[in-house]
mmCIF file of C-alpha atoms and ligand atoms in Angstrom:
data_model
loop_
_atom_site.group_PDB
_atom_site.id
_atom_site.type_symbol
_atom_site.label_atom_id
_atom_site.label_comp_id
_atom_site.label_asym_id
_atom_site.label_seq_id
_atom_site.Cartn_x
_atom_site.Cartn_y
_atom_site.Cartn_z
ATOM 1 C CA MET A 186 16.474 35.072 4.886
ATOM 2 C CA LEU A 187 13.832 33.686 2.486
ATOM 3 C CA ARG A 188 15.080 30.211 3.421
ATOM 4 C CA GLN A 189 14.512 30.859 7.145
ATOM 5 C CA THR A 190 11.067 32.310 6.445
ATOM 6 C CA LEU A 191 10.064 29.275 4.396
ATOM 7 C CA PHE A 192 11.221 26.967 7.195
ATOM 8 C CA ARG A 193 9.168 28.872 9.740
ATOM 9 C CA LEU A 194 6.139 28.761 7.465
ATOM 10 C CA SER A 195 6.638 24.997 7.096
ATOM 11 C CA GLN A 196 5.819 24.661 10.797
ATOM 12 C CA GLN A 197 2.654 26.802 10.786
ATOM 13 C CA PRO A 198 -0.402 24.581 11.313
ATOM 14 C CA ARG A 199 -2.855 27.242 10.060
ATOM 15 C CA LEU A 200 -0.963 27.750 6.828
ATOM 16 C CA ARG A 201 -0.672 23.979 6.472
ATOM 17 C CA ASP A 202 -4.439 23.585 6.807
ATOM 18 C CA PHE A 203 -5.061 26.379 4.329
ATOM 19 C CA ALA A 204 -2.545 25.032 1.782
ATOM 20 C CA THR A 205 -3.709 21.438 2.074
ATOM 21 C CA HIS A 206 -7.262 22.404 1.154
ATOM 22 C CA ASN A 207 -6.356 24.922 -1.511
ATOM 23 C CA GLY A 208 -6.563 23.753 -5.116
ATOM 24 C CA LEU A 209 -3.697 25.900 -6.342
ATOM 25 C CA ALA A 210 -1.376 24.820 -3.547
ATOM 26 C CA ARG A 211 -2.226 21.183 -4.275
ATOM 27 C CA GLY A 212 -1.372 21.811 -7.901
ATOM 28 C CA MET A 213 2.007 23.157 -6.794
ATOM 29 C CA ALA A 214 2.713 20.055 -4.771
ATOM 30 C CA GLU A 215 2.273 17.899 -7.881
ATOM 31 C CA ARG A 216 5.736 18.755 -9.069
ATOM 32 C CA PHE A 217 7.304 17.066 -6.040
ATOM 33 C CA VAL A 218 4.648 14.624 -4.810
ATOM 34 C CA ALA A 219 3.373 11.573 -6.710
ATOM 35 C CA GLY A 220 -0.250 12.102 -5.680
ATOM 36 C CA GLU A 221 -2.463 11.713 -2.681
ATOM 37 C CA THR A 222 -3.266 8.004 -3.056
ATOM 38 C CA LEU A 223 -1.262 4.784 -2.887
ATOM 39 C CA GLU A 224 -2.577 3.811 -6.361
ATOM 40 C CA LYS A 225 -1.096 6.966 -7.893
ATOM 41 C CA ALA A 226 2.194 6.371 -6.077
ATOM 42 C CA ILE A 227 2.416 2.795 -7.385
ATOM 43 C CA ALA A 228 1.750 4.058 -10.921
ATOM 44 C CA VAL A 229 4.613 6.566 -10.571
ATOM 45 C CA VAL A 230 6.926 3.812 -9.292
ATOM 46 C CA ARG A 231 6.068 1.760 -12.397
ATOM 47 C CA ASP A 232 7.057 4.726 -14.611
ATOM 48 C CA VAL A 233 10.293 5.192 -12.685
ATOM 49 C CA ASN A 234 11.069 1.466 -12.942
ATOM 50 C CA ALA A 235 10.366 1.643 -16.691
ATOM 51 C CA GLY A 236 13.187 4.196 -16.875
ATOM 52 C CA ALA A 237 15.565 1.634 -15.309
ATOM 53 C CA MET A 238 15.507 3.326 -11.900
ATOM 54 C CA SER A 239 14.467 1.853 -8.576
ATOM 55 C CA ALA A 240 12.299 3.706 -6.085
ATOM 56 C CA THR A 241 11.632 4.325 -2.438
ATOM 57 C CA LEU A 242 8.103 5.293 -1.413
ATOM 58 C CA ASP A 243 7.440 7.733 1.408
ATOM 59 C CA HIS A 244 3.902 7.936 2.745
ATOM 60 C CA LEU A 245 4.075 11.567 3.825
ATOM 61 C CA GLY A 246 3.540 12.554 7.434
ATOM 62 C CA GLU A 247 5.557 13.710 10.431
ATOM 63 C CA ASN A 248 5.247 14.918 14.030
ATOM 64 C CA VAL A 249 1.998 13.150 14.820
ATOM 65 C CA THR A 250 0.483 14.135 18.159
ATOM 66 C CA SER A 251 -1.632 11.096 19.099
ATOM 67 C CA LYS A 252 -1.215 7.327 19.366
ATOM 68 C CA GLN A 253 -4.134 6.988 16.979
ATOM 69 C CA GLU A 254 -2.344 8.972 14.241
ATOM 70 C CA ALA A 255 0.865 7.021 14.832
ATOM 71 C CA MET A 256 -1.062 3.778 14.469
ATOM 72 C CA GLU A 257 -2.755 5.006 11.286
ATOM 73 C CA ALA A 258 0.648 5.937 9.837
ATOM 74 C CA THR A 259 1.953 2.481 10.737
ATOM 75 C CA ASN A 260 -1.058 0.832 9.098
ATOM 76 C CA ALA A 261 -0.514 2.974 5.997
ATOM 77 C CA ALA A 262 3.141 1.896 5.810
ATOM 78 C CA CYS A 263 2.089 -1.762 6.097
ATOM 79 C CA SER A 264 -0.525 -1.310 3.350
ATOM 80 C CA MET A 265 2.135 0.303 1.200
ATOM 81 C CA LEU A 266 4.479 -2.659 1.706
ATOM 82 C CA ALA A 267 1.682 -5.081 0.811
ATOM 83 C CA ALA A 268 0.890 -3.094 -2.351
ATOM 84 C CA VAL A 269 4.562 -2.988 -3.352
ATOM 85 C CA THR A 270 4.813 -6.755 -2.993
ATOM 86 C CA SER A 271 1.648 -7.514 -4.921
ATOM 87 C CA ALA A 272 2.565 -5.038 -7.696
ATOM 88 C CA GLY A 273 5.969 -6.714 -8.093
ATOM 89 C CA ILE A 274 7.729 -3.346 -8.428
ATOM 90 C CA ASP A 275 11.338 -2.464 -7.612
ATOM 91 C CA CYS A 276 10.736 -0.310 -4.576
ATOM 92 C CA ASN A 277 11.618 0.014 -0.924
ATOM 93 C CA ALA A 278 10.210 2.335 1.761
ATOM 94 C CA SER A 279 11.317 5.458 3.600
ATOM 95 C CA LEU A 280 9.684 6.749 6.764
ATOM 96 C CA LYS A 281 10.085 9.209 9.601
ATOM 97 C CA LEU A 282 10.042 8.227 13.267
ATOM 98 C CA THR A 283 8.003 11.313 14.266
ATOM 99 C CA GLN A 284 5.336 9.925 11.948
ATOM 100 C CA LEU A 285 5.344 6.731 14.023
ATOM 101 C CA GLY A 286 4.936 8.629 17.306
ATOM 102 C CA LEU A 287 8.466 9.665 18.372
ATOM 103 C CA ASP A 288 7.113 12.870 19.926
ATOM 104 C CA LEU A 289 4.945 10.682 22.178
ATOM 105 C CA GLY A 290 7.829 8.462 23.316
ATOM 106 C CA ASP A 291 10.595 6.209 22.011
ATOM 107 C CA GLU A 292 8.733 3.021 22.808
ATOM 108 C CA ILE A 293 5.703 3.859 20.655
ATOM 109 C CA ALA A 294 7.860 4.751 17.667
ATOM 110 C CA ARG A 295 10.025 1.656 18.142
ATOM 111 C CA ASP A 296 7.055 -0.707 18.448
ATOM 112 C CA ASN A 297 5.428 0.773 15.345
ATOM 113 C CA LEU A 298 8.665 0.556 13.387
ATOM 114 C CA GLN A 299 9.095 -3.044 14.492
ATOM 115 C CA ARG A 300 5.670 -3.902 13.061
ATOM 116 C CA ILE A 301 6.690 -2.361 9.738
ATOM 117 C CA LEU A 302 10.066 -4.135 9.755
ATOM 118 C CA ASP A 303 8.362 -7.465 10.448
ATOM 119 C CA GLN A 304 6.193 -7.002 7.412
ATOM 120 C CA GLY A 305 9.117 -5.735 5.319
ATOM 121 C CA ALA A 306 11.204 -8.752 6.339
ATOM 122 C CA GLU A 307 8.518 -11.129 5.045
ATOM 123 C CA SER A 308 8.738 -9.636 1.563
ATOM 124 C CA ASN A 309 12.450 -8.829 1.780
ATOM 125 C CA THR A 310 11.746 -5.094 1.537
ATOM 126 C CA PHE A 311 14.302 -2.617 2.824
ATOM 127 C CA ILE A 312 13.097 0.205 5.096
ATOM 128 C CA ARG A 313 15.039 3.460 5.392
ATOM 129 C CA ILE A 314 14.572 5.661 8.451
ATOM 130 C CA ASP A 315 14.801 9.277 7.239
ATOM 131 C CA MET A 316 16.742 11.607 9.536
ATOM 132 C CA GLU A 317 14.835 14.577 10.920
ATOM 133 C CA SER A 318 16.023 17.713 12.761
ATOM 134 C CA SER A 319 19.006 17.534 15.114
ATOM 135 C CA GLY A 320 16.921 17.173 18.302
ATOM 136 C CA TYR A 321 15.840 13.720 17.058
ATOM 137 C CA VAL A 322 19.196 12.348 15.914
ATOM 138 C CA ASP A 323 20.284 10.557 19.119
ATOM 139 C CA ARG A 324 16.871 8.972 19.637
ATOM 140 C CA THR A 325 16.685 7.927 16.001
ATOM 141 C CA PHE A 326 20.054 6.170 16.253
ATOM 142 C CA ASP A 327 19.061 4.539 19.575
ATOM 143 C CA ILE A 328 15.942 3.061 17.997
ATOM 144 C CA PHE A 329 17.817 2.089 14.856
ATOM 145 C CA TYR A 330 20.607 0.230 16.714
ATOM 146 C CA ARG A 331 18.137 -1.527 18.982
ATOM 147 C CA LEU A 332 16.170 -2.902 16.009
ATOM 148 C CA PHE A 333 19.260 -3.514 13.885
ATOM 149 C CA GLU A 334 20.216 -6.235 16.402
ATOM 150 C CA THR A 335 17.289 -8.233 15.003
ATOM 151 C CA TYR A 336 16.501 -6.804 11.571
ATOM 152 C CA ARG A 337 18.807 -6.425 8.621
ATOM 153 C CA ASN A 338 16.249 -4.781 6.306
ATOM 154 C CA VAL A 339 16.673 -1.379 7.936
ATOM 155 C CA GLY A 340 19.028 1.549 7.327
ATOM 156 C CA VAL A 341 19.470 5.183 8.338
ATOM 157 C CA VAL A 342 20.537 8.575 7.018
ATOM 158 C CA ILE A 343 23.577 10.742 7.739
ATOM 159 C CA GLN A 344 23.342 14.522 7.242
ATOM 160 C CA ALA A 345 26.548 16.210 6.062
ATOM 161 C CA TYR A 346 25.606 19.568 7.636
ATOM 162 C CA LEU A 347 25.910 18.176 11.196
ATOM 163 C CA TYR A 348 29.330 18.405 12.877
ATOM 164 C CA ARG A 349 28.753 15.034 14.533
ATOM 165 C CA SER A 350 28.220 13.071 11.304
ATOM 166 C CA ALA A 351 31.769 11.738 10.739
ATOM 167 C CA ARG A 352 31.660 10.166 14.214
ATOM 168 C CA ASP A 353 28.179 8.733 13.688
ATOM 169 C CA LEU A 354 29.239 7.327 10.349
ATOM 170 C CA GLU A 355 32.240 5.562 11.874
ATOM 171 C CA ARG A 356 29.954 3.592 14.187
ATOM 172 C CA LEU A 357 27.478 2.799 11.397
ATOM 173 C CA ILE A 358 30.251 1.467 9.185
ATOM 174 C CA GLU A 359 31.628 -0.672 12.012
ATOM 175 C CA SER A 360 28.128 -2.116 12.451
ATOM 176 C CA ARG A 361 27.834 -2.789 8.699
ATOM 177 C CA ALA A 362 24.656 -0.702 8.593
ATOM 178 C CA ARG A 363 23.363 0.672 5.307
ATOM 179 C CA VAL A 364 23.606 4.458 5.074
ATOM 180 C CA ARG A 365 22.097 7.154 2.868
ATOM 181 C CA LEU A 366 24.141 10.364 2.819
ATOM 182 C CA VAL A 367 22.330 13.706 2.358
ATOM 183 C CA LYS A 368 23.283 17.335 2.930
ATOM 184 C CA GLY A 369 20.452 17.921 5.447
ATOM 185 C CA ALA A 370 17.104 19.649 4.987
ATOM 186 C CA TYR A 371 16.270 21.363 8.313
ATOM 187 C CA LEU A 372 17.070 24.765 9.762
ATOM 188 C CA GLU A 373 19.828 24.011 12.274
ATOM 189 C CA PRO A 374 21.702 26.285 14.721
ATOM 190 C CA ALA A 375 25.423 27.041 14.348
ATOM 191 C CA SER A 376 26.028 25.009 17.522
ATOM 192 C CA GLU A 377 25.014 21.831 15.632
ATOM 193 C CA ALA A 378 25.571 22.361 11.943
ATOM 194 C CA TYR A 379 27.727 24.055 9.331
ATOM 195 C CA GLN A 380 25.988 27.213 8.145
ATOM 196 C CA GLN A 381 27.944 27.796 4.922
ATOM 197 C CA LYS A 382 27.182 25.756 1.823
ATOM 198 C CA ALA A 383 30.927 25.383 1.111
ATOM 199 C CA ASP A 384 31.454 23.720 4.510
ATOM 200 C CA VAL A 385 28.471 21.402 4.069
ATOM 201 C CA ASP A 386 29.743 20.447 0.609
ATOM 202 C CA ALA A 387 33.275 19.795 1.895
ATOM 203 C CA ASN A 388 31.908 17.500 4.594
ATOM 204 C CA PHE A 389 29.644 15.782 2.044
ATOM 205 C CA VAL A 390 32.703 15.019 -0.111
ATOM 206 C CA LYS A 391 34.613 13.639 2.881
ATOM 207 C CA LEU A 392 31.705 11.454 4.010
ATOM 208 C CA THR A 393 31.065 10.256 0.443
ATOM 209 C CA GLU A 394 34.654 9.049 0.196
ATOM 210 C CA THR A 395 34.435 7.247 3.535
ATOM 211 C CA LEU A 396 31.191 5.576 2.465
ATOM 212 C CA LEU A 397 32.454 4.520 -0.940
ATOM 213 C CA ALA A 398 35.659 3.138 0.514
ATOM 214 C CA ASP A 399 34.264 1.315 3.534
ATOM 215 C CA ALA A 400 30.473 0.954 3.639
ATOM 216 C CA ASP A 401 28.034 -1.676 2.485
ATOM 217 C CA TYR A 402 26.070 -0.481 -0.559
ATOM 218 C CA PRO A 403 25.864 3.226 0.429
ATOM 219 C CA ALA A 404 23.419 5.684 -1.116
ATOM 220 C CA ILE A 405 24.729 9.066 -2.209
ATOM 221 C CA ALA A 406 21.590 11.232 -2.208
ATOM 222 C CA THR A 407 22.052 14.600 -3.878
ATOM 223 C CA HIS A 408 21.153 16.600 -6.981
ATOM 224 C CA ASP A 409 24.429 18.493 -6.839
ATOM 225 C CA PRO A 410 26.436 17.754 -10.006
ATOM 226 C CA ALA A 411 29.711 18.605 -8.222
ATOM 227 C CA MET A 412 29.034 16.062 -5.448
ATOM 228 C CA ILE A 413 28.048 13.430 -8.007
ATOM 229 C CA ALA A 414 31.103 14.046 -10.182
ATOM 230 C CA GLY A 415 33.320 13.822 -7.098
ATOM 231 C CA ALA A 416 31.795 10.489 -6.088
ATOM 232 C CA LYS A 417 32.254 9.093 -9.601
ATOM 233 C CA ARG A 418 35.891 10.235 -9.722
ATOM 234 C CA PHE A 419 36.704 8.777 -6.312
ATOM 235 C CA ALA A 420 35.069 5.454 -7.209
ATOM 236 C CA ALA A 421 36.946 5.277 -10.517
ATOM 237 C CA ARG A 422 40.287 6.103 -8.840
ATOM 238 C CA HIS A 423 39.809 3.335 -6.283
ATOM 239 C CA GLN A 424 38.277 0.807 -8.674
ATOM 240 C CA ILE A 425 35.004 0.722 -6.772
ATOM 241 C CA PRO A 426 32.412 -0.815 -9.112
ATOM 242 C CA ALA A 427 29.253 1.165 -9.883
ATOM 243 C CA SER A 428 27.212 -1.840 -8.727
ATOM 244 C CA SER A 429 28.420 -1.418 -5.128
ATOM 245 C CA TYR A 430 26.630 1.887 -4.415
ATOM 246 C CA GLU A 431 23.687 3.936 -5.652
ATOM 247 C CA PHE A 432 22.753 7.528 -6.293
ATOM 248 C CA GLN A 433 19.417 8.768 -5.026
ATOM 249 C CA MET A 434 17.349 11.813 -5.995
ATOM 250 C CA LEU A 435 13.948 13.223 -5.112
ATOM 251 C CA TYR A 436 10.962 12.801 -7.397
ATOM 252 C CA GLY A 437 10.599 15.799 -9.703
ATOM 253 C CA ILE A 438 14.110 17.187 -9.245
ATOM 254 C CA ARG A 439 16.820 17.033 -11.936
ATOM 255 C CA ARG A 440 15.147 14.363 -14.080
ATOM 256 C CA ASP A 441 17.773 15.130 -16.759
ATOM 257 C CA LEU A 442 20.591 14.203 -14.396
ATOM 258 C CA GLN A 443 18.723 11.098 -13.210
ATOM 259 C CA ALA A 444 18.426 9.861 -16.797
ATOM 260 C CA SER A 445 22.014 10.648 -17.730
ATOM 261 C CA LEU A 446 23.405 8.759 -14.720
ATOM 262 C CA VAL A 447 21.284 5.741 -15.643
ATOM 263 C CA ALA A 448 22.538 5.947 -19.238
ATOM 264 C CA GLU A 449 26.107 5.914 -17.903
ATOM 265 C CA GLY A 450 25.350 2.695 -16.009
ATOM 266 C CA TYR A 451 24.949 3.991 -12.445
ATOM 267 C CA ASN A 452 22.304 2.730 -10.032
ATOM 268 C CA MET A 453 19.676 5.382 -9.401
ATOM 269 C CA ARG A 454 16.853 5.315 -6.848
ATOM 270 C CA ILE A 455 14.077 7.899 -6.818
ATOM 271 C CA TYR A 456 12.497 8.983 -3.537
ATOM 272 C CA ILE A 457 8.770 9.235 -4.214
ATOM 273 C CA PRO A 458 6.558 10.909 -1.612
ATOM 274 C CA TYR A 459 2.777 10.556 -1.698
ATOM 275 C CA GLY A 460 -0.222 11.222 0.517
ATOM 276 C CA SER A 461 -2.161 14.197 1.771
ATOM 277 C CA HIS A 462 0.362 15.473 4.365
ATOM 278 C CA TRP A 463 2.623 17.086 1.779
ATOM 279 C CA TYR A 464 2.810 20.613 3.171
ATOM 280 C CA PRO A 465 6.050 20.461 5.284
ATOM 281 C CA TYR A 466 7.762 18.352 2.592
ATOM 282 C CA LEU A 467 6.859 20.891 -0.094
ATOM 283 C CA MET A 468 8.047 23.801 2.045
ATOM 284 C CA ARG A 469 11.438 22.126 2.612
ATOM 285 C CA ARG A 470 11.825 21.731 -1.163
ATOM 286 C CA MET A 471 11.049 25.465 -1.513
ATOM 287 C CA ALA A 472 13.553 26.378 1.170
ATOM 288 C CA GLU A 473 16.277 24.366 -0.582
ATOM 289 C CA ARG A 474 15.791 26.313 -3.751
ATOM 290 C CA PRO A 475 13.907 29.569 -3.309
ATOM 291 C CA ALA A 476 13.681 29.780 -7.133
ATOM 292 C CA ASN A 477 10.966 27.130 -6.713
ATOM 293 C CA VAL A 478 8.843 29.780 -5.042
ATOM 294 C CA MET A 479 8.919 31.761 -8.286
ATOM 295 C CA PHE A 480 8.081 28.608 -10.234
ATOM 296 C CA VAL A 481 5.060 28.072 -8.041
ATOM 297 C CA LEU A 482 3.973 31.721 -8.122
ATOM 298 C CA ARG A 483 4.207 31.687 -11.919
ATOM 299 C CA ASN A 484 1.986 28.588 -11.988
ATOM 300 C CA ILE A 485 -0.548 30.264 -9.737
ATOM 301 C CA ALA A 486 -0.482 33.426 -11.859
ATOM 302 C CA SER A 487 -1.029 31.505 -15.076
ATOM 303 C CA GLU A 488 -3.938 29.529 -13.587
ATOM 304 C CA VAL A 489 -5.530 32.698 -12.284
ATOM 305 C CA THR A 490 -5.110 34.362 -15.697
ATOM 306 C CA ALA A 491 -6.532 31.313 -17.466
ATOM 307 C CA ARG A 492 -9.579 31.442 -15.193
ATOM 308 C CA GLY A 493 -9.912 35.173 -15.839
ATOM 309 C CA THR A 494 -10.125 35.971 -12.125
HETATM 310 P P1 LIG B 1294 21.963 21.553 -3.095
HETATM 311 O O1 LIG B 1294 20.880 21.998 -2.168
HETATM 312 O O2 LIG B 1294 23.299 22.178 -2.965
HETATM 313 O O3 LIG B 1294 21.448 21.607 -4.561
HETATM 314 C C1 LIG B 1294 22.238 21.287 -5.675
HETATM 315 C C2 LIG B 1294 21.419 21.475 -6.938
HETATM 316 O O4 LIG B 1294 20.349 20.544 -6.970
HETATM 317 C C3 LIG B 1294 20.727 22.826 -7.049
HETATM 318 O O5 LIG B 1294 21.574 23.796 -7.607
HETATM 319 C C4 LIG B 1294 19.538 22.499 -7.919
HETATM 320 O O6 LIG B 1294 19.919 22.418 -9.274
HETATM 321 C C5 LIG B 1294 19.160 21.129 -7.460
HETATM 322 N N1 LIG B 1294 18.158 21.161 -6.373
HETATM 323 C C6 LIG B 1294 18.368 20.899 -5.071
HETATM 324 N N2 LIG B 1294 17.214 20.990 -4.367
HETATM 325 C C7 LIG B 1294 16.280 21.341 -5.248
HETATM 326 C C8 LIG B 1294 14.879 21.596 -5.139
HETATM 327 N N3 LIG B 1294 14.246 21.522 -3.975
HETATM 328 N N4 LIG B 1294 14.211 21.939 -6.266
HETATM 329 C C9 LIG B 1294 14.842 22.016 -7.456
HETATM 330 N N5 LIG B 1294 16.160 21.792 -7.625
HETATM 331 C C10 LIG B 1294 16.862 21.459 -6.536
HETATM 332 N N6 LIG B 1294 17.313 15.452 4.194
HETATM 333 C C11 LIG B 1294 17.259 15.171 5.519
HETATM 334 O O7 LIG B 1294 17.542 16.043 6.344
HETATM 335 N N7 LIG B 1294 16.888 13.921 5.940
HETATM 336 C C12 LIG B 1294 16.607 12.910 5.073
HETATM 337 O O8 LIG B 1294 16.294 11.795 5.493
HETATM 338 C C13 LIG B 1294 16.663 13.192 3.672
HETATM 339 N N8 LIG B 1294 16.383 12.246 2.739
HETATM 340 C C14 LIG B 1294 16.633 12.496 1.399
HETATM 341 C C15 LIG B 1294 16.519 11.477 0.452
HETATM 342 C C16 LIG B 1294 16.893 11.705 -0.862
HETATM 343 C C17 LIG B 1294 16.791 10.602 -1.853
HETATM 344 C C18 LIG B 1294 17.365 12.996 -1.259
HETATM 345 C C19 LIG B 1294 17.815 13.267 -2.667
HETATM 346 C C20 LIG B 1294 17.437 14.009 -0.347
HETATM 347 C C21 LIG B 1294 17.052 13.788 0.986
HETATM 348 N N9 LIG B 1294 17.114 14.811 1.923
HETATM 349 C C22 LIG B 1294 17.022 14.501 3.268
HETATM 350 C C23 LIG B 1294 17.216 16.229 1.478
HETATM 351 C C24 LIG B 1294 18.653 16.721 1.484
HETATM 352 O O9 LIG B 1294 19.115 16.875 2.795
HETATM 353 C C25 LIG B 1294 18.779 18.072 0.760
HETATM 354 O O10 LIG B 1294 18.020 19.026 1.438
HETATM 355 C C26 LIG B 1294 18.336 18.055 -0.692
HETATM 356 O O11 LIG B 1294 18.753 16.889 -1.327
HETATM 357 C C27 LIG B 1294 18.946 19.256 -1.460
HETATM 358 O O12 LIG B 1294 20.349 19.182 -1.407
HETATM 359 P P2 LIG B 1294 21.289 18.721 -2.634
HETATM 360 O O13 LIG B 1294 22.187 17.674 -2.114
HETATM 361 O O14 LIG B 1294 20.489 18.331 -3.788
HETATM 362 O O15 LIG B 1294 22.231 19.955 -2.910
#
């Protein structure tokens, strides 16, 4: 119930505008977001790299409603790629097609992505297309496959909560595409997605095994210790070397587990969001773990007490 409410709130423009300009809400976002500027994001990537982990930067933004915004997001992604190259950091990029104009038409989003892939190809930087809610999945794959004919520095995401994912994964593996596996972060209807955590987890395990056995350098993206242990066991049983896949986690979540996997010799990539459009991202992190709401409320309470107001 709280989860559904948080999802609905994540789509409220008035609450977004309020939160984005509210000091306390911005403070809350700091746990999950590297900062509002590219400079801060690059500094966080350096820290992450110093801990023997690679990174993927996400310039936050989604569901833009004008060509101008889509172009600005594309320019920002290109500036990010240039900064990554000149900083010499170990970092690739993640982006969302609705940030590049998918709601305005496939062609706009595809053209903008192509510009980013061109720049990424020059510096040999890999670009991951995040997967958004189920209404976008077909169009995201269409755009991906079209550009994958020309570009090899691009990959996609498979969400274990969708019934369709095993089928989608089969085609991706046949195409030798690079895949990140996640559980799925959006509120989806029972017609499209498993509703019970146990079912999502069971599908995640199945898809993990398929990826480890057959895919090219897959990314297993989860903070769930059971999913991670299962992946490690399967890889050990089938003599799949740790160098042939990576784990991924979100910035600010389970740093302890990130560090322990690195210490055990596993590849770990941290997804680092930055920018001023953090509101929907933050709300999805709350919805995943409603205990975060309490964390945030406690922070607000302590700041208010400290200020004596
Ligand atoms: P689960 O939700 O079962 O959580 C397992 C444990 O992890 C929890 O018990 C808790 O300890 C910890 N945890 C999880 N979420 C937390 C949070 N928000 N705060 C604190 N602790 C938390 N989704 C999507 O739909 N499209 C995408 O493109 C991506 N991309 C992506 C990239 C990367 C690198 C990651 C790690 C995740 C995504 N996701 C995503 C999000 C994903 O779908 C999922 O919502 C989250 O990873 C949470 O699910 P877990 O697999 O961690 O398991």
